[in-house]
PDB file of C-alpha atoms and ligand atoms in Angstrom:
ATOM      1  CA  MET A   1     -20.221   2.206 -12.606  1.00 63.00           C
ATOM      2  CA  GLY A   2     -22.426   4.231 -14.875  1.00 87.00           C
ATOM      3  CA  VAL A   3     -22.142   7.445 -16.817  1.00 93.00           C
ATOM      4  CA  GLU A   4     -24.216   9.147 -14.121  1.00 94.00           C
ATOM      5  CA  LEU A   5     -21.480   8.596 -11.521  1.00 96.00           C
ATOM      6  CA  LEU A   6     -18.942  10.167 -13.866  1.00 96.00           C
ATOM      7  CA  THR A   7     -20.990  13.251 -14.630  1.00 95.00           C
ATOM      8  CA  THR A   8     -22.314  13.864 -11.088  1.00 96.00           C
ATOM      9  CA  THR A   9     -19.045  13.410  -9.183  1.00 97.00           C
ATOM     10  CA  ARG A  10     -17.978  16.971  -8.510  1.00 96.00           C
ATOM     11  CA  ALA A  11     -16.641  19.396  -5.960  1.00 96.00           C
ATOM     12  CA  PHE A  12     -18.728  18.576  -2.864  1.00 97.00           C
ATOM     13  CA  ARG A  13     -18.331  21.255  -0.211  1.00 97.00           C
ATOM     14  CA  ARG A  14     -21.594  22.421   1.349  1.00 96.00           C
ATOM     15  CA  ARG A  15     -23.042  18.902   1.069  1.00 97.00           C
ATOM     16  CA  LEU A  16     -20.339  17.359   3.268  1.00 98.00           C
ATOM     17  CA  ASP A  17     -21.882  16.008   6.494  1.00 98.00           C
ATOM     18  CA  LEU A  18     -19.629  17.408   9.191  1.00 98.00           C
ATOM     19  CA  HIS A  19     -21.284  15.398  11.990  1.00 98.00           C
ATOM     20  CA  ARG A  20     -21.113  11.807  10.756  1.00 98.00           C
ATOM     21  CA  GLU A  21     -17.925   9.821  11.150  1.00 98.00           C
ATOM     22  CA  VAL A  22     -16.226   8.217   8.161  1.00 98.00           C
ATOM     23  CA  SER A  23     -14.975   4.685   8.882  1.00 98.00           C
ATOM     24  CA  ARG A  24     -11.470   3.476   8.130  1.00 98.00           C
ATOM     25  CA  ALA A  25     -13.056   0.528   6.329  1.00 98.00           C
ATOM     26  CA  ASP A  26     -14.862   2.875   3.889  1.00 98.00           C
ATOM     27  CA  LEU A  27     -11.694   4.923   3.392  1.00 98.00           C
ATOM     28  CA  LEU A  28      -9.612   1.828   2.713  1.00 98.00           C
ATOM     29  CA  ASP A  29     -12.179   0.400   0.307  1.00 98.00           C
ATOM     30  CA  CYS A  30     -12.043   3.601  -1.700  1.00 98.00           C
ATOM     31  CA  LEU A  31      -8.236   3.852  -1.523  1.00 98.00           C
ATOM     32  CA  ASP A  32      -8.101   0.289  -2.844  1.00 98.00           C
ATOM     33  CA  ILE A  33      -9.940   1.584  -5.915  1.00 98.00           C
ATOM     34  CA  ALA A  34      -7.627   4.598  -6.093  1.00 98.00           C
ATOM     35  CA  VAL A  35      -4.587   2.325  -6.388  1.00 98.00           C
ATOM     36  CA  HIS A  36      -6.038   0.688  -9.471  1.00 98.00           C
ATOM     37  CA  ALA A  37      -5.361   3.870 -11.431  1.00 98.00           C
ATOM     38  CA  PRO A  38      -2.811   3.928 -14.253  1.00 98.00           C
ATOM     39  CA  SER A  39       0.698   5.346 -13.722  1.00 98.00           C
ATOM     40  CA  GLY A  40       3.737   5.822 -15.957  1.00 97.00           C
ATOM     41  CA  THR A  41       5.645   2.533 -16.313  1.00 97.00           C
ATOM     42  CA  ASN A  42       3.255   1.240 -13.678  1.00 98.00           C
ATOM     43  CA  ARG A  43       5.289   2.993 -10.945  1.00 97.00           C
ATOM     44  CA  GLN A  44       2.310   3.209  -8.611  1.00 98.00           C
ATOM     45  CA  PRO A  45       3.879   6.226  -6.820  1.00 98.00           C
ATOM     46  CA  TRP A  46       0.907   6.951  -4.503  1.00 98.00           C
ATOM     47  CA  ARG A  47       1.059   7.332  -0.769  1.00 98.00           C
ATOM     48  CA  PHE A  48      -1.882   8.519   1.332  1.00 98.00           C
ATOM     49  CA  VAL A  49      -1.965  10.157   4.734  1.00 98.00           C
ATOM     50  CA  VAL A  50      -5.417  10.066   6.344  1.00 98.00           C
ATOM     51  CA  VAL A  51      -5.790  12.716   9.031  1.00 98.00           C
ATOM     52  CA  GLN A  52      -8.614  12.240  11.570  1.00 98.00           C
ATOM     53  CA  ASP A  53      -6.983  13.522  14.755  1.00 98.00           C
ATOM     54  CA  PRO A  54      -8.781  16.789  15.685  1.00 98.00           C
ATOM     55  CA  GLU A  55      -5.614  18.730  16.572  1.00 98.00           C
ATOM     56  CA  LEU A  56      -3.805  17.686  13.375  1.00 98.00           C
ATOM     57  CA  LYS A  57      -6.894  18.540  11.340  1.00 98.00           C
ATOM     58  CA  ARG A  58      -7.019  21.988  12.981  1.00 98.00           C
ATOM     59  CA  GLN A  59      -3.383  22.688  12.070  1.00 98.00           C
ATOM     60  CA  LEU A  60      -3.738  21.332   8.536  1.00 98.00           C
ATOM     61  CA  ALA A  61      -6.896  23.419   8.007  1.00 98.00           C
ATOM     62  CA  ASP A  62      -5.060  26.515   9.231  1.00 98.00           C
ATOM     63  CA  TYR A  63      -2.404  26.047   6.531  1.00 98.00           C
ATOM     64  CA  TYR A  64      -5.139  25.417   3.975  1.00 98.00           C
ATOM     65  CA  ARG A  65      -6.998  28.611   4.950  1.00 98.00           C
ATOM     66  CA  ARG A  66      -3.823  30.673   4.672  1.00 98.00           C
ATOM     67  CA  GLY A  67      -3.087  29.179   1.227  1.00 98.00           C
ATOM     68  CA  PHE A  68      -6.677  29.697   0.077  1.00 96.00           C
ATOM     69  CA  GLY A  69      -6.660  33.291   1.352  1.00 95.00           C
ATOM     70  CA  ALA A  70      -3.455  34.030  -0.602  1.00 93.00           C
ATOM     71  CA  TYR A  71      -5.011  32.488  -3.731  1.00 90.00           C
ATOM     72  CA  LEU A  72      -8.179  34.602  -3.317  1.00 89.00           C
ATOM     73  CA  SER A  73      -6.377  37.861  -2.800  1.00 90.00           C
ATOM     74  CA  ALA A  74      -4.203  37.334  -5.901  1.00 89.00           C
ATOM     75  CA  ARG A  75      -7.088  37.180  -8.355  1.00 85.00           C
ATOM     76  CA  THR A  76     -10.207  38.925  -9.663  1.00 89.00           C
ATOM     77  CA  PRO A  77     -12.804  36.207 -10.248  1.00 86.00           C
ATOM     78  CA  ARG A  78     -14.984  36.059 -13.354  1.00 88.00           C
ATOM     79  CA  PRO A  79     -18.711  36.453 -12.562  1.00 87.00           C
ATOM     80  CA  ASP A  80     -19.307  32.768 -13.341  1.00 84.00           C
ATOM     81  CA  GLN A  81     -16.735  31.817 -10.707  1.00 85.00           C
ATOM     82  CA  LEU A  82     -18.387  33.651  -7.789  1.00 88.00           C
ATOM     83  CA  ALA A  83     -20.641  30.763  -6.643  1.00 85.00           C
ATOM     84  CA  ASP A  84     -17.737  28.329  -6.743  1.00 87.00           C
ATOM     85  CA  LEU A  85     -15.581  30.714  -4.735  1.00 91.00           C
ATOM     86  CA  ALA A  86     -18.337  31.216  -2.142  1.00 93.00           C
ATOM     87  CA  SER A  87     -18.531  27.453  -1.634  1.00 95.00           C
ATOM     88  CA  GLY A  88     -14.722  27.395  -1.581  1.00 96.00           C
ATOM     89  CA  ARG A  89     -14.818  29.889   1.272  1.00 96.00           C
ATOM     90  CA  TYR A  90     -17.363  27.718   3.097  1.00 97.00           C
ATOM     91  CA  LEU A  91     -15.069  24.690   2.802  1.00 98.00           C
ATOM     92  CA  ALA A  92     -12.053  26.677   3.969  1.00 98.00           C
ATOM     93  CA  GLU A  93     -13.939  27.868   7.066  1.00 98.00           C
ATOM     94  CA  HIS A  94     -15.146  24.356   7.940  1.00 98.00           C
ATOM     95  CA  LEU A  95     -12.231  22.224   6.810  1.00 98.00           C
ATOM     96  CA  HIS A  96     -11.150  21.233  10.335  1.00 98.00           C
ATOM     97  CA  GLU A  97     -14.706  19.885  10.937  1.00 98.00           C
ATOM     98  CA  VAL A  98     -14.632  17.488   7.995  1.00 98.00           C
ATOM     99  CA  PRO A  99     -14.305  13.914   9.370  1.00 98.00           C
ATOM    100  CA  ALA A 100     -11.257  12.884   7.311  1.00 98.00           C
ATOM    101  CA  LEU A 101      -8.619  14.882   5.422  1.00 98.00           C
ATOM    102  CA  VAL A 102      -6.674  12.730   2.981  1.00 98.00           C
ATOM    103  CA  VAL A 103      -3.330  14.108   1.826  1.00 98.00           C
ATOM    104  CA  VAL A 104      -2.300  12.441  -1.432  1.00 98.00           C
ATOM    105  CA  CYS A 105       1.420  12.208  -2.161  1.00 98.00           C
ATOM    106  CA  ALA A 106       3.541  10.942  -5.049  1.00 98.00           C
ATOM    107  CA  LEU A 107       6.909   9.374  -4.389  1.00 98.00           C
ATOM    108  CA  GLY A 108       9.658  11.535  -5.854  1.00 98.00           C
ATOM    109  CA  ARG A 109       9.838  15.224  -6.625  1.00 97.00           C
ATOM    110  CA  PRO A 110       8.538  16.992  -9.757  1.00 96.00           C
ATOM    111  CA  PRO A 111      11.207  17.275 -12.477  1.00 93.00           C
ATOM    112  CA  ALA A 112      13.703  20.060 -11.651  1.00 92.00           C
ATOM    113  CA  GLU A 113      13.939  20.874 -15.361  1.00 91.00           C
ATOM    114  CA  PRO A 114      10.364  20.368 -16.456  1.00 85.00           C
ATOM    115  CA  SER A 115       9.675  19.065 -19.930  1.00 94.00           C
ATOM    116  CA  ALA A 116       6.235  18.304 -21.288  1.00 95.00           C
ATOM    117  CA  LEU A 117       7.020  14.592 -21.075  1.00 95.00           C
ATOM    118  CA  ARG A 118       8.454  14.572 -17.556  1.00 94.00           C
ATOM    119  CA  SER A 119       5.769  16.821 -16.082  1.00 95.00           C
ATOM    120  CA  ALA A 120       3.015  14.733 -17.702  1.00 96.00           C
ATOM    121  CA  SER A 121       4.585  11.582 -16.387  1.00 96.00           C
ATOM    122  CA  PHE A 122       4.995  12.870 -12.834  1.00 97.00           C
ATOM    123  CA  TYR A 123       1.586  14.457 -12.286  1.00 98.00           C
ATOM    124  CA  GLY A 124      -0.211  12.189 -14.731  1.00 98.00           C
ATOM    125  CA  SER A 125       0.834   9.239 -12.608  1.00 98.00           C
ATOM    126  CA  ILE A 126      -0.967  10.510  -9.509  1.00 98.00           C
ATOM    127  CA  TYR A 127      -4.089  12.493 -10.437  1.00 98.00           C
ATOM    128  CA  PRO A 128      -5.900   9.478 -11.976  1.00 98.00           C
ATOM    129  CA  ALA A 129      -5.651   7.857  -8.533  1.00 98.00           C
ATOM    130  CA  VAL A 130      -7.189  10.958  -6.961  1.00 98.00           C
ATOM    131  CA  TRP A 131     -10.086  10.829  -9.425  1.00 98.00           C
ATOM    132  CA  ASN A 132     -10.607   7.067  -8.867  1.00 98.00           C
ATOM    133  CA  PHE A 133     -10.781   7.773  -5.142  1.00 98.00           C
ATOM    134  CA  MET A 134     -13.348  10.549  -5.638  1.00 98.00           C
ATOM    135  CA  LEU A 135     -15.513   8.324  -7.849  1.00 98.00           C
ATOM    136  CA  ALA A 136     -15.313   5.438  -5.366  1.00 98.00           C
ATOM    137  CA  LEU A 137     -16.328   7.728  -2.521  1.00 98.00           C
ATOM    138  CA  HIS A 138     -19.288   9.093  -4.443  1.00 98.00           C
ATOM    139  CA  GLU A 139     -20.503   5.633  -5.383  1.00 97.00           C
ATOM    140  CA  ARG A 140     -20.754   4.888  -1.615  1.00 97.00           C
ATOM    141  CA  GLY A 141     -22.595   8.091  -0.740  1.00 97.00           C
ATOM    142  CA  LEU A 142     -19.448   9.874   0.407  1.00 98.00           C
ATOM    143  CA  GLY A 143     -17.917  12.893  -1.256  1.00 97.00           C
ATOM    144  CA  SER A 144     -14.899  15.130  -1.544  1.00 98.00           C
ATOM    145  CA  THR A 145     -13.375  18.043  -3.435  1.00 98.00           C
ATOM    146  CA  MET A 146     -10.021  18.052  -5.105  1.00 98.00           C
ATOM    147  CA  THR A 147      -8.074  20.795  -3.320  1.00 98.00           C
ATOM    148  CA  THR A 148      -4.525  22.108  -3.602  1.00 98.00           C
ATOM    149  CA  ALA A 149      -4.520  25.400  -1.658  1.00 98.00           C
ATOM    150  CA  HIS A 150      -2.539  23.961   1.264  1.00 98.00           C
ATOM    151  CA  LEU A 151       0.391  23.283  -1.082  1.00 98.00           C
ATOM    152  CA  VAL A 152       1.624  26.825  -0.506  1.00 97.00           C
ATOM    153  CA  TYR A 153       2.668  25.348   2.824  1.00 98.00           C
ATOM    154  CA  GLU A 154       3.781  21.957   1.531  1.00 98.00           C
ATOM    155  CA  ARG A 155       6.957  21.994   3.641  1.00 98.00           C
ATOM    156  CA  GLU A 156       5.188  22.891   6.865  1.00 98.00           C
ATOM    157  CA  VAL A 157       2.522  20.240   6.268  1.00 98.00           C
ATOM    158  CA  ALA A 158       5.213  17.664   5.519  1.00 98.00           C
ATOM    159  CA  GLU A 159       6.757  18.438   8.896  1.00 98.00           C
ATOM    160  CA  LEU A 160       3.399  18.256  10.650  1.00 98.00           C
ATOM    161  CA  LEU A 161       2.565  14.823   9.220  1.00 98.00           C
ATOM    162  CA  GLY A 162       6.071  13.376   8.982  1.00 98.00           C
ATOM    163  CA  ILE A 163       5.971  13.216   5.173  1.00 98.00           C
ATOM    164  CA  PRO A 164       9.544  12.676   3.866  1.00 98.00           C
ATOM    165  CA  GLY A 165      11.135  15.289   1.627  1.00 96.00           C
ATOM    166  CA  GLU A 166      11.332  12.783  -1.260  1.00 97.00           C
ATOM    167  CA  ALA A 167       7.541  12.632  -1.472  1.00 98.00           C
ATOM    168  CA  THR A 168       5.445  15.335  -3.164  1.00 98.00           C
ATOM    169  CA  GLN A 169       2.016  16.309  -1.881  1.00 98.00           C
ATOM    170  CA  VAL A 170      -0.418  16.810  -4.738  1.00 98.00           C
ATOM    171  CA  ALA A 171      -3.868  17.183  -3.152  1.00 98.00           C
ATOM    172  CA  LEU A 172      -5.812  17.413   0.067  1.00 98.00           C
ATOM    173  CA  LEU A 173      -9.150  15.637  -0.098  1.00 98.00           C
ATOM    174  CA  PRO A 174     -11.719  16.402   2.585  1.00 98.00           C
ATOM    175  CA  VAL A 175     -13.912  13.298   2.920  1.00 98.00           C
ATOM    176  CA  ALA A 176     -17.390  13.077   4.453  1.00 98.00           C
ATOM    177  CA  HIS A 177     -20.728  11.392   3.960  1.00 98.00           C
ATOM    178  CA  LEU A 178     -22.937  13.450   1.664  1.00 98.00           C
ATOM    179  CA  LEU A 179     -26.009  15.249   2.953  1.00 97.00           C
ATOM    180  CA  PRO A 180     -29.102  14.586   0.851  1.00 95.00           C
ATOM    181  CA  GLY A 181     -29.241  16.822  -2.191  1.00 88.00           C
ATOM    182  CA  ALA A 182     -29.685  17.140  -5.901  1.00 76.00           C
ATOM    183  CA  HIS A 183     -27.831  14.710  -8.088  1.00 81.00           C
ATOM    184  CA  LYS A 184     -27.131  16.909 -11.083  1.00 88.00           C
ATOM    185  CA  PRO A 185     -24.350  16.687 -13.633  1.00 91.00           C
ATOM    186  CA  ALA A 186     -21.632  19.291 -13.030  1.00 87.00           C
ATOM    187  CA  PRO A 187     -22.294  22.164 -15.438  1.00 87.00           C
ATOM    188  CA  ARG A 188     -19.586  22.874 -18.031  1.00 90.00           C
ATOM    189  CA  ARG A 189     -19.128  25.885 -20.303  1.00 87.00           C
ATOM    190  CA  THR A 190     -18.664  24.000 -23.565  1.00 91.00           C
ATOM    191  CA  PRO A 191     -19.874  20.703 -24.969  1.00 94.00           C
ATOM    192  CA  ALA A 192     -17.142  18.370 -26.260  1.00 95.00           C
ATOM    193  CA  ALA A 193     -17.972  19.142 -29.923  1.00 94.00           C
ATOM    194  CA  GLU A 194     -16.829  22.731 -29.372  1.00 93.00           C
ATOM    195  CA  VAL A 195     -13.460  21.783 -27.951  1.00 93.00           C
ATOM    196  CA  THR A 196     -12.624  18.921 -30.280  1.00 94.00           C
ATOM    197  CA  GLY A 197     -10.789  19.075 -33.611  1.00 95.00           C
ATOM    198  CA  TRP A 198     -10.811  16.206 -36.065  1.00 96.00           C
ATOM    199  CA  ASP A 199      -7.461  15.540 -37.720  1.00 95.00           C
ATOM    200  CA  GLY A 200      -6.086  18.808 -36.376  1.00 95.00           C
ATOM    201  CA  TRP A 201      -6.662  21.757 -34.031  1.00 94.00           C
ATOM    202  CA  ASP A 202     -10.019  23.362 -34.678  1.00 90.00           C
ATOM    203  CA  GLY A 203     -10.855  26.969 -33.861  1.00 81.00           C
ATOM    204  CA  PRO A 204      -8.976  30.018 -32.653  1.00 79.00           C
ATOM    205  CA  MET A 205      -6.733  29.956 -29.608  1.00 79.00           C
ATOM    206  CA  PRO A 206      -8.915  31.002 -26.636  1.00 75.00           C
ATOM    207  CA  LYS A 207      -7.886  33.881 -24.416  1.00 71.00           C
ATOM    208  CA  ARG A 208      -5.871  32.668 -21.398  1.00 65.00           C
ATOM    209  CA  GLN A 209      -8.206  31.741 -18.582  1.00 60.00           C
ATOM    210  CA  SER A 210      -7.499  32.351 -14.920  1.00 55.00           C
TER     211      SER A 210
HETATM  212  C1  FMN B   1      -6.024  20.882  -9.760  1.00 58.22           C
HETATM  213  C2  FMN B   1      -7.244  21.322  -8.983  1.00 58.22           C
HETATM  214  C3  FMN B   1      -7.054  22.102  -7.858  1.00 58.22           C
HETATM  215  C4  FMN B   1      -8.177  22.517  -7.096  1.00 58.22           C
HETATM  216  N1  FMN B   1      -7.986  23.218  -5.940  1.00 58.22           N
HETATM  217  C5  FMN B   1      -9.051  23.583  -5.188  1.00 58.22           C
HETATM  218  C6  FMN B   1      -8.864  24.184  -3.910  1.00 58.22           C
HETATM  219  O1  FMN B   1      -7.746  24.424  -3.448  1.00 58.22           O
HETATM  220  N2  FMN B   1      -9.977  24.503  -3.190  1.00 58.22           N
HETATM  221  C7  FMN B   1     -11.250  24.241  -3.623  1.00 58.22           C
HETATM  222  O2  FMN B   1     -12.218  24.550  -2.922  1.00 58.22           O
HETATM  223  N3  FMN B   1     -11.450  23.643  -4.825  1.00 58.22           N
HETATM  224  C8  FMN B   1     -10.374  23.302  -5.602  1.00 58.22           C
HETATM  225  N4  FMN B   1     -10.568  22.631  -6.787  1.00 58.22           N
HETATM  226  C9  FMN B   1     -11.958  22.274  -7.195  1.00 58.22           C
HETATM  227  C10 FMN B   1     -12.456  23.064  -8.405  1.00 58.22           C
HETATM  228  O3  FMN B   1     -12.823  24.361  -7.984  1.00 58.22           O
HETATM  229  C11 FMN B   1     -13.653  22.300  -8.985  1.00 58.22           C
HETATM  230  O4  FMN B   1     -13.200  21.041  -9.447  1.00 58.22           O
HETATM  231  C12 FMN B   1     -14.262  23.021 -10.187  1.00 58.22           C
HETATM  232  O5  FMN B   1     -14.776  24.273  -9.785  1.00 58.22           O
HETATM  233  C13 FMN B   1     -15.392  22.208 -10.819  1.00 58.22           C
HETATM  234  O6  FMN B   1     -16.373  21.948  -9.827  1.00 58.22           O
HETATM  235  P1  FMN B   1     -17.699  21.077 -10.199  1.00 58.22           P
HETATM  236  O7  FMN B   1     -17.202  19.772 -10.726  1.00 58.22           O
HETATM  237  O8  FMN B   1     -18.462  20.951  -8.913  1.00 58.22           O
HETATM  238  O9  FMN B   1     -18.402  21.851 -11.232  1.00 58.22           O
HETATM  239  C14 FMN B   1      -9.483  22.201  -7.517  1.00 58.22           C
HETATM  240  C15 FMN B   1      -9.668  21.363  -8.683  1.00 58.22           C
HETATM  241  C16 FMN B   1      -8.559  20.936  -9.385  1.00 58.22           C
HETATM  242  C17 FMN B   1      -8.778  20.043 -10.592  1.00 58.22           C
END
């Protein structure tokens, strides 16, 4: 795996091929790479639910759209966020057409009394697996976007897919082959040198970002 894979793996939405099936073999290969991620005390808390049934996808996408709509109506986007939100809207409208929707869960529930340590341990033990999965997909010419909007309806989705109450959903990953397109690094506002302090915090506290 090269640096290029790391810098060009990004939120793929409009480039998802909605008409080409994704095989279970490809999904399992990539999930096998996901489960090589690190986790606190090597708990390996991941569970995955792959949804390919059209009716289940339709219902899952409906919950996603409602969650995404609520998220959109609660915020005023910055001008530099408009393009991302437009492609977010595209994904929301087409989610049920994406060949596979992978719901990623972590065994257990987030800490009831969150502390920095417990929260980091809970979520930090699952998101590296999500990222491994996204990198593995991209390496094979598939792609995804990390999404969380459906979590507004976590309970309803748990019921729909038979996910037990002791498991926590953390992401919904739409998976498809990628349509041909540019292979550019994801743009970022600041180079690392501007967000790095040496031997201590460097620079003023930025304004809170939405
Ligand atoms: C925790 C998290 C939650 C996200 N939730 C959503 C989501 O619900 N819907 C969506 O379209 N994108 C979602 N994204 C994708 C981000 O919008 C995307 O990663 C970001 O804009 C950078 O995109 P880029 O790598 O293509 O530049 C989420 C990303 C993260 C890390």
